[in-house]
mmCIF file of C-alpha atoms in Angstrom:
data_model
loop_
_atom_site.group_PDB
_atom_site.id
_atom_site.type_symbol
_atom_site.label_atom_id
_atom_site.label_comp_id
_atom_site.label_asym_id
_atom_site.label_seq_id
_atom_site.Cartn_x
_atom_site.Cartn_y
_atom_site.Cartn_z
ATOM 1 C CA UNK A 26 -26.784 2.634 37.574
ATOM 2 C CA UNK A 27 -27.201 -1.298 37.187
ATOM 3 C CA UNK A 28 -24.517 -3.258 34.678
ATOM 4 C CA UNK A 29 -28.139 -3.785 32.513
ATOM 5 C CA UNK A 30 -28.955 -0.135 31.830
ATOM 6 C CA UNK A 31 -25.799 0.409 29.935
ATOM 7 C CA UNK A 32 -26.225 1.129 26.256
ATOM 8 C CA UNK A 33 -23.940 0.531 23.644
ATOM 9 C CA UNK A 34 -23.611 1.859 20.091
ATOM 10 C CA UNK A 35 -26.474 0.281 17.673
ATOM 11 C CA UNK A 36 -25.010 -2.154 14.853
ATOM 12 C CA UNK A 37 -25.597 -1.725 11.251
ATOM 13 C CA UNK A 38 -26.046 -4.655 8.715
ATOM 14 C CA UNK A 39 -24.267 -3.523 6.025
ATOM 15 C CA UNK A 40 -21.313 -1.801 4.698
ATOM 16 C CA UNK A 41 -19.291 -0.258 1.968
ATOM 17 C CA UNK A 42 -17.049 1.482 -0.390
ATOM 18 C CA UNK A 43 -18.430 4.569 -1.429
ATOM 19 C CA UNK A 44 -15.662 6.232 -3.107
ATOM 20 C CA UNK A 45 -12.501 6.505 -4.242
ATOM 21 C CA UNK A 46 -9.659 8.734 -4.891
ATOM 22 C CA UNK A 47 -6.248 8.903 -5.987
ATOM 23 C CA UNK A 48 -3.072 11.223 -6.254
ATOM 24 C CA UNK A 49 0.178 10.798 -8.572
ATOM 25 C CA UNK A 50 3.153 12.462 -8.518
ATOM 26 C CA UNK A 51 3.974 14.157 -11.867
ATOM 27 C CA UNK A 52 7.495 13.100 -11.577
ATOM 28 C CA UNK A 53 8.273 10.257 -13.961
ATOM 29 C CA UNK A 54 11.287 7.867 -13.298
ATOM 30 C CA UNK A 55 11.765 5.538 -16.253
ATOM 31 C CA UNK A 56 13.842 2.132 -16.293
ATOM 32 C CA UNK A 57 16.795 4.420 -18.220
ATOM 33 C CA UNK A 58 17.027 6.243 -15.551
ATOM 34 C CA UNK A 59 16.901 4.097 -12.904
ATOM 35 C CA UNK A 60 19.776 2.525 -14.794
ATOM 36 C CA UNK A 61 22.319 5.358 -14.345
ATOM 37 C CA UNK A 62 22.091 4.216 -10.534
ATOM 38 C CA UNK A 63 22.107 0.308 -10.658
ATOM 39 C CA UNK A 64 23.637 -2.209 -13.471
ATOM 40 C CA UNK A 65 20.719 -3.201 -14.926
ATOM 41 C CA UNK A 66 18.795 -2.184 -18.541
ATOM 42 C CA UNK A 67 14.997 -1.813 -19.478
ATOM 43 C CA UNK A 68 15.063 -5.643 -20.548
ATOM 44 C CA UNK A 69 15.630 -7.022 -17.908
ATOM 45 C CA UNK A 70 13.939 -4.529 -15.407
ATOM 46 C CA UNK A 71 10.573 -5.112 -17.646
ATOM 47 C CA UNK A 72 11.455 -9.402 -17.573
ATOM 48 C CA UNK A 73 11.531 -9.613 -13.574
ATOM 49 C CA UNK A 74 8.838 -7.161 -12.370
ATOM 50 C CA UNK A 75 6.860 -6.177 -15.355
ATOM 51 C CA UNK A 76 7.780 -2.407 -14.280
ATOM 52 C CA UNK A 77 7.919 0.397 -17.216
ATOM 53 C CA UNK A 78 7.930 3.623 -15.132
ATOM 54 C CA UNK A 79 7.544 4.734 -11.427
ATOM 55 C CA UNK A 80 5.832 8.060 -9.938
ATOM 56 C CA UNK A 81 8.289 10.195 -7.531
ATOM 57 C CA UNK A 82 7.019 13.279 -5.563
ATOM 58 C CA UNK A 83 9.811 16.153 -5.415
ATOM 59 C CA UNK A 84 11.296 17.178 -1.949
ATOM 60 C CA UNK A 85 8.380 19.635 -1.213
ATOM 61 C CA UNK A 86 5.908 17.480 -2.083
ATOM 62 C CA UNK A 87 4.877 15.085 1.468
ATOM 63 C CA UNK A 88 3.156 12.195 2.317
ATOM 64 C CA UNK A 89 0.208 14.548 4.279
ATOM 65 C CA UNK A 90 -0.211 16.622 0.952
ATOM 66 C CA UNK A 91 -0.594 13.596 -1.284
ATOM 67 C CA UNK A 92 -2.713 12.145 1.462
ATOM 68 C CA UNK A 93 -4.737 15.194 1.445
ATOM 69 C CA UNK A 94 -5.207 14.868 -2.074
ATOM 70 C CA UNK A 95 -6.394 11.522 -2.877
ATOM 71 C CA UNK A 96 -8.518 12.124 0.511
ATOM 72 C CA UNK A 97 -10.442 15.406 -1.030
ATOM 73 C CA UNK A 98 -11.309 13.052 -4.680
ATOM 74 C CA UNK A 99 -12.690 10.288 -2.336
ATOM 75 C CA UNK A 100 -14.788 12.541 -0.620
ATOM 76 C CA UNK A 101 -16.407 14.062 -3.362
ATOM 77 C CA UNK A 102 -16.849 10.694 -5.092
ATOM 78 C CA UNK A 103 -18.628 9.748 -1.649
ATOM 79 C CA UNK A 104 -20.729 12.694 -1.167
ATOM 80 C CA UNK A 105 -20.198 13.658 1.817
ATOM 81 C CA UNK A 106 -17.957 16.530 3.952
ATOM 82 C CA UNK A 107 -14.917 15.909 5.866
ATOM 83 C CA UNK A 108 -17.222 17.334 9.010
ATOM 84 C CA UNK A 109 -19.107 13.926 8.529
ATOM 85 C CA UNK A 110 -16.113 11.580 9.288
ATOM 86 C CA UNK A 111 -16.450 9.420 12.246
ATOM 87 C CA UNK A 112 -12.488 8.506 11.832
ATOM 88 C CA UNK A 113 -9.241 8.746 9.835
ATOM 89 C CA UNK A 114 -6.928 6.304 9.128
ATOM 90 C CA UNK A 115 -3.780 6.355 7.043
ATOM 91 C CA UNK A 116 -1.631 3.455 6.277
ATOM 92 C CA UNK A 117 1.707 4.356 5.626
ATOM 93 C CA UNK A 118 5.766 3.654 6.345
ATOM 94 C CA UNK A 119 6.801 6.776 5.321
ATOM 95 C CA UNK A 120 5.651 9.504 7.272
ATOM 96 C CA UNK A 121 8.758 10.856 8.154
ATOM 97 C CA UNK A 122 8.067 11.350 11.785
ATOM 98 C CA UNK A 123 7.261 8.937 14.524
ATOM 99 C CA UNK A 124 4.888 11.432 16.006
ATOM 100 C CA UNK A 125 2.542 12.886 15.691
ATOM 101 C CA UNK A 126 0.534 10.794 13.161
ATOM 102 C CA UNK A 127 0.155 11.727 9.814
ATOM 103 C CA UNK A 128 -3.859 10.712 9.988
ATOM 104 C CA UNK A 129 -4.247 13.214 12.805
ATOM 105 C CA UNK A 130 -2.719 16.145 10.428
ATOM 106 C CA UNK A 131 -4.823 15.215 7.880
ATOM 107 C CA UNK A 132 -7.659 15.301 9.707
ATOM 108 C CA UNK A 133 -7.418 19.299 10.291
ATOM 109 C CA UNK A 134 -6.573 19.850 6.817
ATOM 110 C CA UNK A 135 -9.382 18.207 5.652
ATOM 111 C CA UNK A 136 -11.329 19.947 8.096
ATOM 112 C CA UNK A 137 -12.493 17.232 9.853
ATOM 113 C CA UNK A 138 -11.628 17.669 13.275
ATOM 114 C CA UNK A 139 -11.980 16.244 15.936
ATOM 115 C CA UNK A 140 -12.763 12.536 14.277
ATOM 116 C CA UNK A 141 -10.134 10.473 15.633
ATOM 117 C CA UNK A 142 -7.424 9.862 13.617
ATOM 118 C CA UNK A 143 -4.467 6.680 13.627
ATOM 119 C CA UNK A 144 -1.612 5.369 11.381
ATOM 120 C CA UNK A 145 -1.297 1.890 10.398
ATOM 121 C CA UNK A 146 1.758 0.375 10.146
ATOM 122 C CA UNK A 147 1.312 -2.755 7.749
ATOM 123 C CA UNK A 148 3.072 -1.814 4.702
ATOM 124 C CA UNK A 149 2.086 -2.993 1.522
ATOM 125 C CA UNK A 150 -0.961 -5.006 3.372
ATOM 126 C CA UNK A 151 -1.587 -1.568 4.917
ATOM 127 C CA UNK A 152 -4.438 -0.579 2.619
ATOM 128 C CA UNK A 153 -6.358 -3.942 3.615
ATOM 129 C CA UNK A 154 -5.684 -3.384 6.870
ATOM 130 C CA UNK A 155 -7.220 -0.098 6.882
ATOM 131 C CA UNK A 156 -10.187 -1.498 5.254
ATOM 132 C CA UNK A 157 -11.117 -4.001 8.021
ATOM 133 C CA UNK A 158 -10.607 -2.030 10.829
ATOM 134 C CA UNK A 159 -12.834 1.020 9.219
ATOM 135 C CA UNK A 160 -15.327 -1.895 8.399
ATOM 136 C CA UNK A 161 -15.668 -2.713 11.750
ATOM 137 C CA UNK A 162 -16.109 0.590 13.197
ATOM 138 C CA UNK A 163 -19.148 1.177 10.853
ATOM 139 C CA UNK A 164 -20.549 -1.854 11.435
ATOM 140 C CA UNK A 165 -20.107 -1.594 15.361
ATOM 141 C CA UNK A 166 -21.654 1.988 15.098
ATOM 142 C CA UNK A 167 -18.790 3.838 16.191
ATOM 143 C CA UNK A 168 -18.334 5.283 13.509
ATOM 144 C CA UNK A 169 -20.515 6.515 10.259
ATOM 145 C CA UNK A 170 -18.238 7.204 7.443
ATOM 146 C CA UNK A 171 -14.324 6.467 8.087
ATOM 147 C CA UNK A 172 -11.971 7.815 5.334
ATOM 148 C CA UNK A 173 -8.883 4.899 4.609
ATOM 149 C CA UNK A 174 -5.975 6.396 3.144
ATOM 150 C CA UNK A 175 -3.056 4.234 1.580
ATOM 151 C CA UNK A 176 0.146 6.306 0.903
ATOM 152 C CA UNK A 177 4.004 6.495 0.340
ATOM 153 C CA UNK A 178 6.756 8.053 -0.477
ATOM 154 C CA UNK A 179 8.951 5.673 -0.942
ATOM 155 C CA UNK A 180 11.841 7.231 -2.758
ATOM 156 C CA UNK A 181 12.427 9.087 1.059
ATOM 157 C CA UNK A 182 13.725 5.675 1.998
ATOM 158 C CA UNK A 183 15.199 4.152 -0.885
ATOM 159 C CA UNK A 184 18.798 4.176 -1.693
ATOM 160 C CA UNK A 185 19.218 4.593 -5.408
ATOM 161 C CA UNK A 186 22.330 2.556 -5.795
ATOM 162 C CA UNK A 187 20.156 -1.154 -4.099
ATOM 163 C CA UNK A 188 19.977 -3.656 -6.456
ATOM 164 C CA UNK A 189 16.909 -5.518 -4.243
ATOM 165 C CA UNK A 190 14.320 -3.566 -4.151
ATOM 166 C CA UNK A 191 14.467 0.680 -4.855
ATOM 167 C CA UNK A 192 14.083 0.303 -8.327
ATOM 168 C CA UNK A 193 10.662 -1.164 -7.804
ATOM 169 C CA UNK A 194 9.394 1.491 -5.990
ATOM 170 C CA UNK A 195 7.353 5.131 -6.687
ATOM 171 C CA UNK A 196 5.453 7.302 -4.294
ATOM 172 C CA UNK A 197 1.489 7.858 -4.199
ATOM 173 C CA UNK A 198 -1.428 7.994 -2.847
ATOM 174 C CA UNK A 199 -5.315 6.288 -2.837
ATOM 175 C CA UNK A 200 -8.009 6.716 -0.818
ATOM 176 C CA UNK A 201 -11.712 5.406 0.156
ATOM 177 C CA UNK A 202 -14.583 6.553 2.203
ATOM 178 C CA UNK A 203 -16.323 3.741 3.979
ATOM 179 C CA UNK A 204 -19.924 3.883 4.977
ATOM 180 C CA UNK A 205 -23.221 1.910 6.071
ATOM 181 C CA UNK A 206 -24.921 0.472 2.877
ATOM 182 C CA UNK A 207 -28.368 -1.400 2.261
ATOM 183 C CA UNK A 208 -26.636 -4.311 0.954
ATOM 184 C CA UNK A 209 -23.370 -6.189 1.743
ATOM 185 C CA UNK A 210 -20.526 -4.164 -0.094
ATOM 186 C CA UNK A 211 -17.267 -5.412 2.170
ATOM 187 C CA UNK A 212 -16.969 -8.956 2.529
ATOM 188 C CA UNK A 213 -15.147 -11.035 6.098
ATOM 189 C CA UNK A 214 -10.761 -10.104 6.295
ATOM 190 C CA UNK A 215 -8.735 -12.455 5.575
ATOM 191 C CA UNK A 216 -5.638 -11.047 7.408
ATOM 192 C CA UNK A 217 -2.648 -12.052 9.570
ATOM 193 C CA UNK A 218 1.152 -12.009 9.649
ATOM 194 C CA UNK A 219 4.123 -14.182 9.807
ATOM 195 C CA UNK A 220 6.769 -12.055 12.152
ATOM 196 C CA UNK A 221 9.483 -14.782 11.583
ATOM 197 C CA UNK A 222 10.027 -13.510 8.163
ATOM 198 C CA UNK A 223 10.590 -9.656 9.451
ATOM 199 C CA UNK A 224 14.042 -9.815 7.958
ATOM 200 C CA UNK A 225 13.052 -10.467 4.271
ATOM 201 C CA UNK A 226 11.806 -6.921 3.784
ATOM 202 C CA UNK A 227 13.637 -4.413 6.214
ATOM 203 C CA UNK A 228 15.594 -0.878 6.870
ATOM 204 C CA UNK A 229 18.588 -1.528 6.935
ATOM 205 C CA UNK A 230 19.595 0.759 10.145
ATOM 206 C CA UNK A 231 17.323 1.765 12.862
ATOM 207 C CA UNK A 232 16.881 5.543 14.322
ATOM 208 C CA UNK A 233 19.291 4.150 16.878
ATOM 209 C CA UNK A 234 21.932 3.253 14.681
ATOM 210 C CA UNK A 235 21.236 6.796 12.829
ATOM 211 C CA UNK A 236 22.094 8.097 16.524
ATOM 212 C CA UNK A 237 24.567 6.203 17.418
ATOM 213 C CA UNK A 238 26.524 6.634 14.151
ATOM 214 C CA UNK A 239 26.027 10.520 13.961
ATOM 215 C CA UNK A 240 27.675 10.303 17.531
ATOM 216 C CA UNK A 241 30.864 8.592 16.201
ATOM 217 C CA UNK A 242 29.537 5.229 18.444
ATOM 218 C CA UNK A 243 29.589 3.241 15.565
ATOM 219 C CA UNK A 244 31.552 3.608 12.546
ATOM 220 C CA UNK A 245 35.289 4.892 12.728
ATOM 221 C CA UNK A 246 36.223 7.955 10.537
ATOM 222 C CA UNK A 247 37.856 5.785 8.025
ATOM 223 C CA UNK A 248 34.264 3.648 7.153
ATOM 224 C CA UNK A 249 32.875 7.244 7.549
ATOM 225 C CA UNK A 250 35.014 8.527 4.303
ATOM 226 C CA UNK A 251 34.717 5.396 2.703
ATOM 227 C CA UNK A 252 30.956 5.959 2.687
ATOM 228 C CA UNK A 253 31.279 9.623 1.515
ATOM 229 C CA UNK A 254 33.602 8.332 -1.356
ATOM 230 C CA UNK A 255 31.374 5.540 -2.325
ATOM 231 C CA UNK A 256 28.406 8.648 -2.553
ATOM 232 C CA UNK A 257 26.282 6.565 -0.118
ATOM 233 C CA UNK A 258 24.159 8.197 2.392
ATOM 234 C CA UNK A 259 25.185 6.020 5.111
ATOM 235 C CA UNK A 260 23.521 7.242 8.033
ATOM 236 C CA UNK A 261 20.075 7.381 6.518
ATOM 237 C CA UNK A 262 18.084 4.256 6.951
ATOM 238 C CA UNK A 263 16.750 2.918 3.744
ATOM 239 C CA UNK A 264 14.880 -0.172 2.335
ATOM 240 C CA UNK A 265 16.412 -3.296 1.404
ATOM 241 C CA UNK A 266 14.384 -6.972 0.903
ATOM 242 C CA UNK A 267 15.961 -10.527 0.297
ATOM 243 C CA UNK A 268 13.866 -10.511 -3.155
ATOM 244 C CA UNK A 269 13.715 -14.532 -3.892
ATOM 245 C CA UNK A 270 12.011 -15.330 -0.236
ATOM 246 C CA UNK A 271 9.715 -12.709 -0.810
ATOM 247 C CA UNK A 272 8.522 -13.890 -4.260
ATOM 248 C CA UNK A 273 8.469 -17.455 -2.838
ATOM 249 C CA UNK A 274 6.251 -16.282 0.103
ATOM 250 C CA UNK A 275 3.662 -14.118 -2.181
ATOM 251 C CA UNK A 276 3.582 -16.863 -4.752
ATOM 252 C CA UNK A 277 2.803 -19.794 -2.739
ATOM 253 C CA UNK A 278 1.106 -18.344 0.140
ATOM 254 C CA UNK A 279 -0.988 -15.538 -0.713
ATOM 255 C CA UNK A 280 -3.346 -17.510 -3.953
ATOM 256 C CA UNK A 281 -4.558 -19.102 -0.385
ATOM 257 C CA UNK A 282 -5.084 -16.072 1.703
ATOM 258 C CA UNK A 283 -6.703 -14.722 -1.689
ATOM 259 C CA UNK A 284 -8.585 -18.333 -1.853
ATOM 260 C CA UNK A 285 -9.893 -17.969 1.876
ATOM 261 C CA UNK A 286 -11.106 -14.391 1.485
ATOM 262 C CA UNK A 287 -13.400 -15.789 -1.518
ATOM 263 C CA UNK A 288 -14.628 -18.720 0.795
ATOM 264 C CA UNK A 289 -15.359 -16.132 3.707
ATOM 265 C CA UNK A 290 -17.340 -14.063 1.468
ATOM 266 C CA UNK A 291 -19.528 -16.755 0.097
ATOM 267 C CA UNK A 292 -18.305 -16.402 -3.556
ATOM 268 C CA UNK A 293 -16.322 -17.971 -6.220
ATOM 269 C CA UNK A 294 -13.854 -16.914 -8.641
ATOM 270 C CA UNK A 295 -16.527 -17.063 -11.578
ATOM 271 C CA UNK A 296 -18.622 -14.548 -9.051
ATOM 272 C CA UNK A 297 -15.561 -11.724 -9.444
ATOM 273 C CA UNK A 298 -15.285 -8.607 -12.300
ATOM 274 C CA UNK A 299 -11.880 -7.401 -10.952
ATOM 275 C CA UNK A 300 -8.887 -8.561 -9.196
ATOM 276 C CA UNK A 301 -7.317 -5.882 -7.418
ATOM 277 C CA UNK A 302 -3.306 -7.392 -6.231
ATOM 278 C CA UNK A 303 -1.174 -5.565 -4.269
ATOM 279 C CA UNK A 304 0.998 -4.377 -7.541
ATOM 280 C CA UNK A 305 4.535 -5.721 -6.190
ATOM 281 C CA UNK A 306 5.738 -7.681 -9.162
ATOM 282 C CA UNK A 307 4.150 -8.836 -12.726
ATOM 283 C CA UNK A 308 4.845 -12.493 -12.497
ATOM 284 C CA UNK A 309 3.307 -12.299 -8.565
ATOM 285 C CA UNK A 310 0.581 -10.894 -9.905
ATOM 286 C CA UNK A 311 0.318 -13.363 -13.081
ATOM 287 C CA UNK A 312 0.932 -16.007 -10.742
ATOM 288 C CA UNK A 313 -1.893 -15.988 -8.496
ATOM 289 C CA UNK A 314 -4.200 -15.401 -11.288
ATOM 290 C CA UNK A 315 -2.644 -19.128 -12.545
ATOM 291 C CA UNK A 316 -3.724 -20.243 -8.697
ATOM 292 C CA UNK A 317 -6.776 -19.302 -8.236
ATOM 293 C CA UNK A 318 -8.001 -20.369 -11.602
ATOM 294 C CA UNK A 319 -9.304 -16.836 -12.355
ATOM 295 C CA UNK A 320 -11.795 -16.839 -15.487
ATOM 296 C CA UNK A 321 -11.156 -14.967 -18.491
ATOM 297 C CA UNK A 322 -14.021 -11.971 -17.683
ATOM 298 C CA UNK A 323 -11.766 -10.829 -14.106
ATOM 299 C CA UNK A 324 -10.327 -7.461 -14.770
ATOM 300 C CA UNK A 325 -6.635 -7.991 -13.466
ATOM 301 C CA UNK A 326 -5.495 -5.051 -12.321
ATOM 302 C CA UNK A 327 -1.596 -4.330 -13.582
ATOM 303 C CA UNK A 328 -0.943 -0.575 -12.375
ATOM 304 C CA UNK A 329 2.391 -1.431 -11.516
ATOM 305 C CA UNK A 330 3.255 -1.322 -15.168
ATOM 306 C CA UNK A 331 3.158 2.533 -15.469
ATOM 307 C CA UNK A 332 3.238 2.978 -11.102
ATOM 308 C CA UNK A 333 5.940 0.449 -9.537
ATOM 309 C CA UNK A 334 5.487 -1.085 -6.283
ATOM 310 C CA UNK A 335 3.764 1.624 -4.107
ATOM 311 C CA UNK A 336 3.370 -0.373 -0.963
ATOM 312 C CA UNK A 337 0.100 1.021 0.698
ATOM 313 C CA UNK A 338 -1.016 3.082 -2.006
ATOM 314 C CA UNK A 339 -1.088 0.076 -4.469
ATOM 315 C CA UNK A 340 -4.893 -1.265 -4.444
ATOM 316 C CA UNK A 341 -6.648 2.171 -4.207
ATOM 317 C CA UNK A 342 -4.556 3.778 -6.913
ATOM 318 C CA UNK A 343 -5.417 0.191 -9.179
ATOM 319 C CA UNK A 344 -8.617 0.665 -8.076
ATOM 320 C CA UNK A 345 -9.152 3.891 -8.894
ATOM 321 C CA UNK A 346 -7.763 3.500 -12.574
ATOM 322 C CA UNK A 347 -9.394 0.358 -13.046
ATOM 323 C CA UNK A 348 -12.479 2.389 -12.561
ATOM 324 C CA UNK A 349 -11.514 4.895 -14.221
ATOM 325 C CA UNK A 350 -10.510 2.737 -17.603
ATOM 326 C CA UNK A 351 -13.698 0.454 -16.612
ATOM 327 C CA UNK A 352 -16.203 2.551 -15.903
ATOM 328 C CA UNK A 353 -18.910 -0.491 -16.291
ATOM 329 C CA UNK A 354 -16.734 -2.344 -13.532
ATOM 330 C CA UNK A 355 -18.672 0.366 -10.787
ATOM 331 C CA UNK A 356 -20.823 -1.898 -8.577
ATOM 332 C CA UNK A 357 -19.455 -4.758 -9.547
ATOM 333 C CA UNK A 358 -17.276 -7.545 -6.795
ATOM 334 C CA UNK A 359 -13.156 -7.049 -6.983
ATOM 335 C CA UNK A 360 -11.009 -9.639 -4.665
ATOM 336 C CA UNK A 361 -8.324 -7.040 -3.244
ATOM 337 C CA UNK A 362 -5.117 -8.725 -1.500
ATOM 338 C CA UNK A 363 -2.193 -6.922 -0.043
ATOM 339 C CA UNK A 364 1.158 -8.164 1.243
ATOM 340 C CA UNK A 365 4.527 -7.007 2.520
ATOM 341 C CA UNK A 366 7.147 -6.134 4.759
ATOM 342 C CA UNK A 367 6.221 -7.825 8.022
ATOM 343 C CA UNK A 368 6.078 -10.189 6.974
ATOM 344 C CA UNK A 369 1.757 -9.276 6.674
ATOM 345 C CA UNK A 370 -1.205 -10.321 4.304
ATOM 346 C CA UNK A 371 -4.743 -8.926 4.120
ATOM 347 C CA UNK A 372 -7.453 -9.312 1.897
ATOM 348 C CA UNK A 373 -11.439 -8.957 1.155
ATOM 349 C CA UNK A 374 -13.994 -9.171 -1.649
ATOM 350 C CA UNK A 375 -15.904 -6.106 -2.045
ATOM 351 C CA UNK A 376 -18.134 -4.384 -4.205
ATOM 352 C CA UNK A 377 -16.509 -1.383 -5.839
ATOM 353 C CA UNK A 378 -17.548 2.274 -5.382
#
């Protein structure tokens, strides 16, 4: 066969969001609460991140089931079956095991085997990520519909007792189904990272330290029983973040990765309905809005009020409320941006479901 008689997959035009879905955990964790664990009071908690109350899913609740969830809403907002997915991808940090992925166990319980399936490891930009990569395989023809997941349960990896960064966190999950459109419905990504910064959000022990420590390579017995009397659970590795780099980072340098994302997609500010932040902190969030000059008719979205800082799940559970809350919003253009751990950015204009 000649190099010229080889076919490739046909491209289509156009793409887009065609529905969304969401799951919450019915556990509620208010700031009281999270003050038994840290030194700290509602005030202040509400002053630095705008945060009232976080979701947390109970011990046999895990991230595949509230995957599963928000997956089985998105579909039936989309109209289609699981049998019509041409891939699956979850973005998560949190799946508990390094393998096999947590997309590829989703896939048979949503009965959509034998789509390929992937995680994506981008925390909080992991939603956005997702998004441009299941753009692209609709638009290359690989793939017809691709499901995006965003999902975490963060209080796995949290240790109660950090001051920088657990109580900002809650577990959840939001998903989309992607698919080819008549019009443009998923503007250009705007995405990248900055690995010199990997430090500023980070576990604080890798599975080799776990191992090493459970194998008395590490620690002595003394720091052992020091741990145990200070309640900790030291071998487990859990979150931890250098908070004023981060909000320095998100402040000054995402309003421009928000700003490009408008330029790549041929609109202005005045053009959006909704802006759809990764929901990491109020005054990031208020912010950018400052930066980017945002009109008085954008829809901010401010989920983290009642949902804390759910890394991947963030956008599609805002978006899913805002749409909920806004029904008139459907159809309209929201600028989504996500950022994290990484350190990694990612955003696009699109039209919502």
């Amino acid at each position: 066969m000649s190099i010229t008689a080889l076919k490739q997959a046909p491209l289509r035009e156009h793409t887009r969001i065609l529905g969304v879905g969401s799951y919450r955990p019915e556990v509620i964790v208010t700031n009281e609460d999270v003050c038994q664990w840290i030194d700290s009071s509602d005030e202040w908690i509400r002053q630095r991140t705008g945060i009232v109350t976080r979701h947390r899913a109970p011990r046999d609740v895990s991230v595949i089931d509230m995957a599963e969830a928000a997956a089985r809403e998105a579909l039936e907002a989309a109209g289609i079956e699981a049998s019509q997915l041409g891939a699956v991808l979850v973005s998560t940090v949190t799946h508990p095991y390094a393998t096999p992925s947590a997309a590829a166990q989703l896939t048979d319980r949503l009965g959509a085997t034998p789509a390929p399936a992937f995680d994506i490891s981008a925390a909080c930009a992991g939603y956005c990520y997702g998004i441009a990569q299941g753009d692209a395989l609709v638009h290359a023809g690989t793939a017809e519909y691709v499901l995006v997941v965003g999902v975490e349960k963060l209080s796995d990896f949290i240790d109660n007792a950090d001051r920088t960064i657990s109580f900002l966190l809650g577990d959840g999950a939001g998903a989309v189904v992607i698919g080819p459109a008549d019009s443009a419905g998923i503007g250009p990504s705007v995405w990248g990272s900055d690995g010199s910064k990997h430090e500023a959000i980070r576990m604080n022990r890798s599975l080799i330290d776990v191992r090493d420590y459970a194998l008395g390579a590490v620690a002595t017995d003394t720091e052992r029983e020091a741990d145990v009397d200070a309640g900790r659970q030291s071998l487990w590795p859990t979150m931890v973040q250098d908070g004023p780099t981060v909000f320095r980072w998100a402040v000054w340098e995402m309003a421009k990765v928000a700003q490009k994302a408008l330029d790549a997609a041929g609109v202005t500010a005045d053009d959006l309905a909704v802006f759809l932040p990764h929901q990491a902190n109020i005054r990031i969030i208020d912010e950018m809005v400052k930066q980017l000059k945002l009109p008085e008719h954008v829809y901010v979205a401010r989920d983290i009020v009642d949902a804390g800082n759910t890394s991947a799940a963030s956008i599609p559970l805002a978006m899913h409320r805002t749409l909920k809350e806004q029904p008139s919003l459907s159809g309209k253009l929201a600028l989504q941006i996500g950022f994290g751990a990484g350190l990694v950015f990612g955003a696009q204009v699109v039209v919502l479901p």
